[in-house]
Coordinates of C-alpha atoms (C1' of nucleotides) in Angstrom, one line a residue:
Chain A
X1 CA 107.9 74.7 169.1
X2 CA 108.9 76.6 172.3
X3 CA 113.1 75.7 171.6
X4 CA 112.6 76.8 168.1
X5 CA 115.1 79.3 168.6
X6 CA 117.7 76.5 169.6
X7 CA 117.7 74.7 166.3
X8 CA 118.9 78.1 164.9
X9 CA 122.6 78.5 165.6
X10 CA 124.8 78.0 163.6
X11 CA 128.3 75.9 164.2
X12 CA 130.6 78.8 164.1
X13 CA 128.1 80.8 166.5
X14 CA 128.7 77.6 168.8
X15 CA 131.9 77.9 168.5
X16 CA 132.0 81.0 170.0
X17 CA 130.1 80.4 172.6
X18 CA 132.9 79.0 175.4
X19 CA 134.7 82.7 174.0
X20 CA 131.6 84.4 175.5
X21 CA 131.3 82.5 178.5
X22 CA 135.0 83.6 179.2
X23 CA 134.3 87.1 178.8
X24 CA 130.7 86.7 180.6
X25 CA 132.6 85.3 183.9
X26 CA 135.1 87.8 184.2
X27 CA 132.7 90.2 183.8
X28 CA 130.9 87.8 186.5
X29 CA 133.7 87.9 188.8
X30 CA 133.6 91.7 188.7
X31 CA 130.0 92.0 189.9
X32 CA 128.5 93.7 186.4
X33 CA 125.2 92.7 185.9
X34 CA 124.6 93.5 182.5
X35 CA 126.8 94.2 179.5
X36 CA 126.1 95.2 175.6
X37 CA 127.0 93.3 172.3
X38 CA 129.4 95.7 171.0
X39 CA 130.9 95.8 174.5
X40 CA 132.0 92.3 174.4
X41 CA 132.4 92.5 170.9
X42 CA 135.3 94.8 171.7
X43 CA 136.5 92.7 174.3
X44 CA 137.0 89.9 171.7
X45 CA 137.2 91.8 168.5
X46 CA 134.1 90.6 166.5
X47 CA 132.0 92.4 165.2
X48 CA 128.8 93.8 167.0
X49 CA 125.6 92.8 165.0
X50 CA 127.5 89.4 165.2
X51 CA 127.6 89.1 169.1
X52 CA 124.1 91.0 169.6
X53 CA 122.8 88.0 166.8
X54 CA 124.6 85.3 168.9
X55 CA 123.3 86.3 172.0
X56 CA 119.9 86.9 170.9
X57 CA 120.1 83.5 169.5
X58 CA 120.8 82.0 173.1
X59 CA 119.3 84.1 175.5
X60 CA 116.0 83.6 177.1
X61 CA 115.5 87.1 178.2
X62 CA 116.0 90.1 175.8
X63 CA 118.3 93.1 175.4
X64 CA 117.3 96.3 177.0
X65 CA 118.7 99.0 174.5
X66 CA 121.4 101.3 176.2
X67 CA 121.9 98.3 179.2
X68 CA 122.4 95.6 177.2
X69 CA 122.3 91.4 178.3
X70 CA 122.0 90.1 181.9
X71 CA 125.3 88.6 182.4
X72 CA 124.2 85.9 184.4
X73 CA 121.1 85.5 181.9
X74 CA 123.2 84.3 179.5
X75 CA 125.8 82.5 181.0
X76 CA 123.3 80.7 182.1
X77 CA 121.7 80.2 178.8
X78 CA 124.7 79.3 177.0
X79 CA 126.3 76.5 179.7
X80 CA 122.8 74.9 179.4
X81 CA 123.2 75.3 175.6
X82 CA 126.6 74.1 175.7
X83 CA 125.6 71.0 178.4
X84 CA 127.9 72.5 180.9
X85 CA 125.6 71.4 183.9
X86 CA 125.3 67.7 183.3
X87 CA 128.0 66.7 181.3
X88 CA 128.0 63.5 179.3
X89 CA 130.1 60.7 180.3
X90 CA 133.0 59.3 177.8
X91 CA 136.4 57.6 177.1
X92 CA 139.5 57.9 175.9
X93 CA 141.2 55.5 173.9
X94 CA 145.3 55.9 173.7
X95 CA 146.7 57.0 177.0
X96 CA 150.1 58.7 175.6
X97 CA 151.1 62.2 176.1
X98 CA 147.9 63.2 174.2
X99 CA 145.5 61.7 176.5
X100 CA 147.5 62.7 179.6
X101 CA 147.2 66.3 178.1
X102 CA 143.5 66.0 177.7
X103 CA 142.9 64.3 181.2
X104 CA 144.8 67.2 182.6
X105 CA 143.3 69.8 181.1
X106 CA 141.9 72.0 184.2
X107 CA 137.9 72.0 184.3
X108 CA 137.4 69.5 181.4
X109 CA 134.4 68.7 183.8
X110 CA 132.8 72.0 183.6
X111 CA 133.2 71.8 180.1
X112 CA 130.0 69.1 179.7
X113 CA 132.7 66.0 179.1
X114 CA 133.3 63.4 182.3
X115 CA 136.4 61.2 181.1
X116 CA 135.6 57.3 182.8
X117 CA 137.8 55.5 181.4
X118 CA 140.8 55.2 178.9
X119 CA 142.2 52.5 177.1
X120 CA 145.0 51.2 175.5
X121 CA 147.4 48.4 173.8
X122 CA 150.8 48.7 175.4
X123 CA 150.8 46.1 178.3
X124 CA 152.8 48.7 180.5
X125 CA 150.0 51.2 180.0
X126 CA 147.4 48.8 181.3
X127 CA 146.9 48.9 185.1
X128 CA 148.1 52.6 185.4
X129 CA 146.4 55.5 186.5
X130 CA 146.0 58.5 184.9
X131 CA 144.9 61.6 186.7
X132 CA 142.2 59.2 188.9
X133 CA 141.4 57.2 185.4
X134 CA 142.6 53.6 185.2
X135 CA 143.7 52.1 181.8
X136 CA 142.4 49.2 180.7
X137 CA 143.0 47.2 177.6
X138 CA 141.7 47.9 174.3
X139 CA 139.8 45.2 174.0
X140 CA 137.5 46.1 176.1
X141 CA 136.2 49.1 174.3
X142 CA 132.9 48.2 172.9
X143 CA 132.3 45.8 176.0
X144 CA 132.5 48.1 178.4
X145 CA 130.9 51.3 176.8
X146 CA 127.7 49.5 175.9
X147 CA 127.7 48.3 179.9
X148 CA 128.0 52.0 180.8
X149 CA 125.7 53.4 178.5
X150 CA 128.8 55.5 176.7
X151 CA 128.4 58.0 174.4
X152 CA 131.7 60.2 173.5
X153 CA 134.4 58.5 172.2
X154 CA 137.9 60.2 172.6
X155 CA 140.4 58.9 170.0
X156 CA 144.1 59.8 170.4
X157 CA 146.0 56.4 168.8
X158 CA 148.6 57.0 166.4
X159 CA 147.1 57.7 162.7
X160 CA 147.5 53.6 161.8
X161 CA 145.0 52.6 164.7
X162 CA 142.3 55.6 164.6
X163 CA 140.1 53.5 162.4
X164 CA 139.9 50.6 164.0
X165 CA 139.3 51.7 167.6
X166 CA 136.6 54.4 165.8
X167 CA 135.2 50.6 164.7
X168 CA 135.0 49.7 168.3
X169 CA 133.6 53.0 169.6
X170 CA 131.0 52.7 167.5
X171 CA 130.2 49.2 168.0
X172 CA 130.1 49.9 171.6
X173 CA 127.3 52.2 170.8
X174 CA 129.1 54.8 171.4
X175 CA 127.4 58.4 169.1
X176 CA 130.2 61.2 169.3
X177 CA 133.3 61.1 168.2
X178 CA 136.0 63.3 169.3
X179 CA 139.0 62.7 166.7
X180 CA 142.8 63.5 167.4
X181 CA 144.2 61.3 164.9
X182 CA 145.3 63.4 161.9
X183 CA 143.0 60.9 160.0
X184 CA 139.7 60.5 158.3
X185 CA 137.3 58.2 159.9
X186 CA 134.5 56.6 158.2
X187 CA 132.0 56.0 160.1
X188 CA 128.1 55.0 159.6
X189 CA 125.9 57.9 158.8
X190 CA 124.7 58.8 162.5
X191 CA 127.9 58.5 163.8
X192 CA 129.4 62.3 164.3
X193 CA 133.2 62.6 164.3
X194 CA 134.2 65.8 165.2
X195 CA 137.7 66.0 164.1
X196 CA 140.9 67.9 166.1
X197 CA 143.3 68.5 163.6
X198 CA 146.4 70.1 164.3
X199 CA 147.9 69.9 160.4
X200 CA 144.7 72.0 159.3
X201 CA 145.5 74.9 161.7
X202 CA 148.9 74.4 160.8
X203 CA 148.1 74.6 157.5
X204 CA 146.4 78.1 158.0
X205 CA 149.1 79.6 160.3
X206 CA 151.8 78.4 157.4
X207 CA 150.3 79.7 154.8
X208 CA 149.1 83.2 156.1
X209 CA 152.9 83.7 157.8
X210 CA 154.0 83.0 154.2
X211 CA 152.2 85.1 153.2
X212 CA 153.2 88.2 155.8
X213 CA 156.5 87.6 155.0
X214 CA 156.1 87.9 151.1
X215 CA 154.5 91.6 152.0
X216 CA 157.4 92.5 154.3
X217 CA 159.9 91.8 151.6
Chain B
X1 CA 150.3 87.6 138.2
X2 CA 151.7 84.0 137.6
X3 CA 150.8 83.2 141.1
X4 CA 147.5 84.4 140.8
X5 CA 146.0 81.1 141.8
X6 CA 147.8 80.6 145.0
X7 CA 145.7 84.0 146.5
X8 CA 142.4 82.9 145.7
X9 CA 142.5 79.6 147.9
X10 CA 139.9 79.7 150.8
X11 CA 140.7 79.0 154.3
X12 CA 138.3 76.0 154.2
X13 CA 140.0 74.5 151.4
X14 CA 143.4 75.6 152.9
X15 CA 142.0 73.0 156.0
X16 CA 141.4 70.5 153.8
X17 CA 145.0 70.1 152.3
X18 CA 146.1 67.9 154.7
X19 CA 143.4 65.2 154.3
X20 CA 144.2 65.4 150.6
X21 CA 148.1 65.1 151.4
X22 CA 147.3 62.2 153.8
X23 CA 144.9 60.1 151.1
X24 CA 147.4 61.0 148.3
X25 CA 150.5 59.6 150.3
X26 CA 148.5 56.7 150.5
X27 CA 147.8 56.5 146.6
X28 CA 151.5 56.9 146.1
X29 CA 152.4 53.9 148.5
X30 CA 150.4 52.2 146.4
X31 CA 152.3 53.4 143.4
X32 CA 149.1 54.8 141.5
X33 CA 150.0 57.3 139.4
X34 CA 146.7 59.3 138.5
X35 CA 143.6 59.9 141.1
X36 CA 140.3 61.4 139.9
X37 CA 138.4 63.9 142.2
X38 CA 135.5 61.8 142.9
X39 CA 137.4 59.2 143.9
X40 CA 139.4 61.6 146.6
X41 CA 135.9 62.7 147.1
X42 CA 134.6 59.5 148.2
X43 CA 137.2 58.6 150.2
X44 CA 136.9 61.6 152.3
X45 CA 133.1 62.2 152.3
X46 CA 133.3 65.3 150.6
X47 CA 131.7 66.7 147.5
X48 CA 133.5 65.8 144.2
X49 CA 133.2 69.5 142.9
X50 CA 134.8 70.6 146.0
X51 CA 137.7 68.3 145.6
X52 CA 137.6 68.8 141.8
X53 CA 138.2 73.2 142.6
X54 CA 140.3 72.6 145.4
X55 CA 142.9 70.5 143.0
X56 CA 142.3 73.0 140.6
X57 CA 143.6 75.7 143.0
X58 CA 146.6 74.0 143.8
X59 CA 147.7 71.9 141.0
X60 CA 150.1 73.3 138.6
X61 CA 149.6 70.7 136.2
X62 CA 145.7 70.2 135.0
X63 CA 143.4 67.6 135.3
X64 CA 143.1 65.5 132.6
X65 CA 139.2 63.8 131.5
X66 CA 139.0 60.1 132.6
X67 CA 142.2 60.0 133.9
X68 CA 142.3 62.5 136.6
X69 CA 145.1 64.4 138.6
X70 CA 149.2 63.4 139.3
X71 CA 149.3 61.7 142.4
X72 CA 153.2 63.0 142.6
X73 CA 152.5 66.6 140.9
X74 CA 149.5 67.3 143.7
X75 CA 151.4 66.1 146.5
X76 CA 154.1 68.4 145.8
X77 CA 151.8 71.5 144.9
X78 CA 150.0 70.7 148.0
X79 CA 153.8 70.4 150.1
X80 CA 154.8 73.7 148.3
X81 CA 151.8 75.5 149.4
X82 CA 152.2 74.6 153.1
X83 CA 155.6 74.7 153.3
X84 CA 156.1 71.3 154.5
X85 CA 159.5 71.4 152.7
X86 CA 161.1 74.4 154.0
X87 CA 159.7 74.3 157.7
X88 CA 159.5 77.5 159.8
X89 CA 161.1 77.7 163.0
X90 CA 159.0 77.9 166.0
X91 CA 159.2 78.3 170.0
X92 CA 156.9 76.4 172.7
X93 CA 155.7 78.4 176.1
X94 CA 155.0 76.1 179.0
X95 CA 156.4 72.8 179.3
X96 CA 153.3 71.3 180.6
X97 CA 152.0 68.0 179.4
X98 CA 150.3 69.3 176.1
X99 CA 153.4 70.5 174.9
X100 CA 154.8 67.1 175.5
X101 CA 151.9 66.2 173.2
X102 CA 152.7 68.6 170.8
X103 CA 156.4 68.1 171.0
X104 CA 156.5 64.2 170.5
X105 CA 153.8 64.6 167.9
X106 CA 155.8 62.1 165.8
X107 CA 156.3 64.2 162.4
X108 CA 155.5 67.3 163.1
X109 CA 158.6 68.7 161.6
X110 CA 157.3 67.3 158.4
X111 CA 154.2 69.4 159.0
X112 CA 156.3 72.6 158.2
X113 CA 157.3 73.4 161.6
X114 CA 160.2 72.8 163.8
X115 CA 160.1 73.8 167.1
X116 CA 163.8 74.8 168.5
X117 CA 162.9 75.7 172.1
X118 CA 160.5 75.3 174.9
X119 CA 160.0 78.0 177.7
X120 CA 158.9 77.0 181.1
X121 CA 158.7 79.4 184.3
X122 CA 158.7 76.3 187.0
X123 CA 162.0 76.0 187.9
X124 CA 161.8 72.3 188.2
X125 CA 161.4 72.0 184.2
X126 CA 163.7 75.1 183.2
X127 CA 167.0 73.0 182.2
X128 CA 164.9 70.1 181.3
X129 CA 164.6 68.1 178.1
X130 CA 162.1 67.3 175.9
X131 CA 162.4 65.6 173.1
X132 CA 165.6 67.0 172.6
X133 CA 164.3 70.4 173.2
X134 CA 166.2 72.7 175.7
X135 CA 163.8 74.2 178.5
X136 CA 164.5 77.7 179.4
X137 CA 163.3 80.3 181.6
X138 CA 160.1 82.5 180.2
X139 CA 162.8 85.8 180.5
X140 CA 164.6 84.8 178.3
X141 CA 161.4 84.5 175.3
X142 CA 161.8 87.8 174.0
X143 CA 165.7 88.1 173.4
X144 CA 165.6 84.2 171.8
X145 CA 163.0 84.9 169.7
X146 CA 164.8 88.1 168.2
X147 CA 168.3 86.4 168.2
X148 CA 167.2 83.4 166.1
X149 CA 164.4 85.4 164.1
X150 CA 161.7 83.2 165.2
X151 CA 158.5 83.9 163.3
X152 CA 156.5 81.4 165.0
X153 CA 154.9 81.0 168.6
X154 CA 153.2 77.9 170.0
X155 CA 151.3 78.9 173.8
X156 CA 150.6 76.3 176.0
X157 CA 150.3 77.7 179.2
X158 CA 147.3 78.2 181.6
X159 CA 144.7 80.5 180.5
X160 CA 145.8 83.2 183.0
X161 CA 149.2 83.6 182.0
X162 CA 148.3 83.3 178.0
X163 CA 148.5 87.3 177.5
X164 CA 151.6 87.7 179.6
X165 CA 153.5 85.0 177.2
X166 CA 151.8 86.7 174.0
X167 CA 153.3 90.0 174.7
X168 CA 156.8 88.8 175.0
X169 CA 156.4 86.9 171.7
X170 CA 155.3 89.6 169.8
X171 CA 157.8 91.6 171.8
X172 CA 160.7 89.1 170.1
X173 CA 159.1 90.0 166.8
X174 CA 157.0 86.7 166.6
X175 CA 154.8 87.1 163.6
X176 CA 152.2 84.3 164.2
X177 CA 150.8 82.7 167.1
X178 CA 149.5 79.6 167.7
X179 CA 147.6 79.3 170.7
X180 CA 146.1 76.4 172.8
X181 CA 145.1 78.6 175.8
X182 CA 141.5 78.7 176.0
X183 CA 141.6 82.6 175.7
X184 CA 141.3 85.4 173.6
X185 CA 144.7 87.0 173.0
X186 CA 145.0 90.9 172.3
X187 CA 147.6 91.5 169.4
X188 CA 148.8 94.3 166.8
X189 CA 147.3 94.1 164.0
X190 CA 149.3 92.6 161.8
X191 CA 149.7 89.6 164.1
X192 CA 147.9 86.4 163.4
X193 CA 146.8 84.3 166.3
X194 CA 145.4 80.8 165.5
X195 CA 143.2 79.6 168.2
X196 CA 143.1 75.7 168.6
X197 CA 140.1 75.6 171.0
X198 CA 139.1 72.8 172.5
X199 CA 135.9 74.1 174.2
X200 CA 135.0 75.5 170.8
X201 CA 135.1 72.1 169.3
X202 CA 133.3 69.9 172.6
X203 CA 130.5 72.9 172.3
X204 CA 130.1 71.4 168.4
X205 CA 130.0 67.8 169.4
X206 CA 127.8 68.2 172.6
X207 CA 125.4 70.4 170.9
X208 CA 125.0 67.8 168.0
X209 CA 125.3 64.8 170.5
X210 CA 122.2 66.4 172.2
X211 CA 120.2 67.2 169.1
X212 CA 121.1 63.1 168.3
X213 CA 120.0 62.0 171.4
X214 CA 116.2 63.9 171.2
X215 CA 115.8 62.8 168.0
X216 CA 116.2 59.5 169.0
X217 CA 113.8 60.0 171.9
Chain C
dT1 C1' 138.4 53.6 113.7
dC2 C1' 134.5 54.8 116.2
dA3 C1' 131.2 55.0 120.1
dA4 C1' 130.6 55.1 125.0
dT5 C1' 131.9 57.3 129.2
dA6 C1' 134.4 59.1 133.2
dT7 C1' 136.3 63.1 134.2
dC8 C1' 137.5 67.7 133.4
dG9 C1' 137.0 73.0 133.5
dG10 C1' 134.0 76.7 133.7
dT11 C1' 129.7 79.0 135.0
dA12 C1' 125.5 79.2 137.5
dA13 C1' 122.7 78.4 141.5
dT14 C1' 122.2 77.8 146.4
dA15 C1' 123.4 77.9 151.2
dA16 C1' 125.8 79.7 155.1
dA17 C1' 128.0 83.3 157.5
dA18 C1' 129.2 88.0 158.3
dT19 C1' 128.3 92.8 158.1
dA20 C1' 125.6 97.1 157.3
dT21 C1' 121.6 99.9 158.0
dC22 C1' 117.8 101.8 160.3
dG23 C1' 113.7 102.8 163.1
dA24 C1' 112.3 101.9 167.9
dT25 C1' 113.1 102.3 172.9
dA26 C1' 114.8 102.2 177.6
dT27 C1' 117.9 104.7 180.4
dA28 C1' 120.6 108.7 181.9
dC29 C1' 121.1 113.3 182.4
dC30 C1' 119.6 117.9 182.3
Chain D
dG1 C1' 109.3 115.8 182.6
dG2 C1' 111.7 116.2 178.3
dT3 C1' 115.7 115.3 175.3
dA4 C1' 119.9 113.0 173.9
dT5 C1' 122.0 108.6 173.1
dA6 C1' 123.5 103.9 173.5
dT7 C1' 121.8 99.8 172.3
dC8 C1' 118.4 96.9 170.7
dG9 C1' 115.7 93.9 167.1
dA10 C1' 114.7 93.4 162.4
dT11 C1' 115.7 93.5 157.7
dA12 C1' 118.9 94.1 153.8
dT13 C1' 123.3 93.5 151.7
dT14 C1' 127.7 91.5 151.0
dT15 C1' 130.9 88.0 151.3
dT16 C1' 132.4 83.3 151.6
dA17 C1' 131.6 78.6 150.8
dT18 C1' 129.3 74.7 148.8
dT19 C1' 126.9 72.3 145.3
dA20 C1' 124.6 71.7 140.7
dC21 C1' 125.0 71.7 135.9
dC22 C1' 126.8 71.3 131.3
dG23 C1' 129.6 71.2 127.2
dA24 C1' 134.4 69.5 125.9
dT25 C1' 137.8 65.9 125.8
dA26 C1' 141.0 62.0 126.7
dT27 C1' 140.8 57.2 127.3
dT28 C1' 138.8 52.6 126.9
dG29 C1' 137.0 48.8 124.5
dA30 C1' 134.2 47.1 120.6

DNA sequence: TCAATATCGGTAATAAAATATCGATATACC
DNA sequence: GGTATATCGATATTTTATTACCGATATTGA
């Protein structure tokens, strides 16, 4: 009953959210103790009922009219929201240029995701290190998530081999699945595959360039 | 007015082009000539009137009861629409490890995009190749991107320095951006910046893993 | 040739998301 | 202390997206 409010956002206001925390820590950095919706909805041009509804979705304390949100109110609010603090553990499967992107990718920590281990088929691949993460051999996928208790699957194989290591993942026990592969996975019903698909942004970019460029003519 | 049509496709279904491109190829391989919604539908776990409107929206030949759509005709409505056949030239800024990713994406070109130069401002990589791609110094952005009429801007660099490499895009007339910098990028108006946010997607999957995990409590 | 049926296209209903509006109120300034 | 105002919370409206429904029709098989 008391989290009631939590069960209330919606996706896209959660995927928002790390936008606001970007804007909240600058505004951090610079000692400002509170801001206002339609200050930060400035900052990221959105529009202002939309960031005052977000943040009141989130926040544990209120808005004071004219002052606005705590910043560190709802920073706080939204990395606890967003699992910042204790991040779940998971691993990558396919350790090419993908993986090595992901693995580098600054602060992936703070971001509520600890990467244990990675996997792959090439024998020249097994044995390295990536960034502190040894690879190990696919076959050990389901094995060795179910020993450590895994829940995030990362999937970055070519489009041929997405399904069956999502097969493994998920026999592993493994809950979440975090898809690179320009492919769709099926998966059983509690299974959530949250896809990464560059071709459907590319698709958006494409067609709304096409379309600038038919106005300018 | 004949193109009508092509206007009054939503973003959404825009996104879901490419999973209909991917299960269509797939059809043709097999060298099936017709393919009913509900059976796209079922394939890809979506909602048979979805796929039904969507093919609608793209197809310039109809549907036909029983039978269903032209595998061939939908792929190359589908193509048309995103421009897979005539690709748009792009540039890459920052050399790092994603745009190694991005860069040996195997078939990217095919995604209607083709990427003719990466910028760097490490001197180590500037002179570099990747893939075939040139590195250059980030000076020289601006003046490229005006000499060879890019439309097209791909930003891989560290959140910090995302604005910085924004401006001189748009500066060498860019017209969209595509940007993997976990920031939010101030542009004209009449600039489109696509955001491929990685924190945006983990805050979907960690929020859902989360809910997954009480419920099972 | 005729009946059964899968699928279509179109329209209606529902759900989700974004935006507008407005009265209430805490703060800042006179 | 009193007044002006930026901002809030709540409710209403609009827009976008998804799903349900239904009559029409091409194909299949008796």
């Amino acid at each position: 009953m008391k989290n009631e409010k939590r069960n209330t956002i919606t996706t896209q206001a959660l995927r928002r959210m790390p936008y606001y925390i970007q804007q909240l820590r600058i505004l951090q950095s610079e000692n400002v103790e509170t801001v206002s919706a339609p200050k930060i909805a400035e900052r990221l041009n959105l529009n202002e009922v939309q960031v005052r509804k977000d943040f009141a979705a989130v926040s544990s304390s209120k808005g004071k009219p004219k002052a606005g949100f705590s910043v560190n109110d709802l920073i706080d609010n939204i990395e606890e929201l967003l699992g910042y603090n204790n991040a779940d553990e998971a691993v990558i499967v396919g350790a090419g240029s993908l993986a090595q992107a992901i693995l580098a990718h600054e602060g992936f920590r703070k971001f509520g995701i600890n990467i244990v281990a990675a996997f792959d088929v090439d024998p020249y691949r097994i044995g390295s290190t990536i960034n502190e993460i040894k690879v190990l051999s696919s076959d050990k996928i389901s094995d060795l998530c179910r020993r450590m208790n895994i829940h995030i699957g990362i999937i970055t194989v070519p489009a041929k081999e997405a399904q069956v290591v999502c097969d493994q993942l998920v026999a592993g026990g493994v809950l979440a699945i975090w898809n690179f592969a320009p492919v769709h996975l099926s998966v059983p019903d509690h299974i959530l595959v949250q896809n990464e698909n560059l071709a459907a942004s590319l698709a958006v970019l494409s067609k709304h360039l096409k379309q600038a460029m038919k106005e300018k003519r």
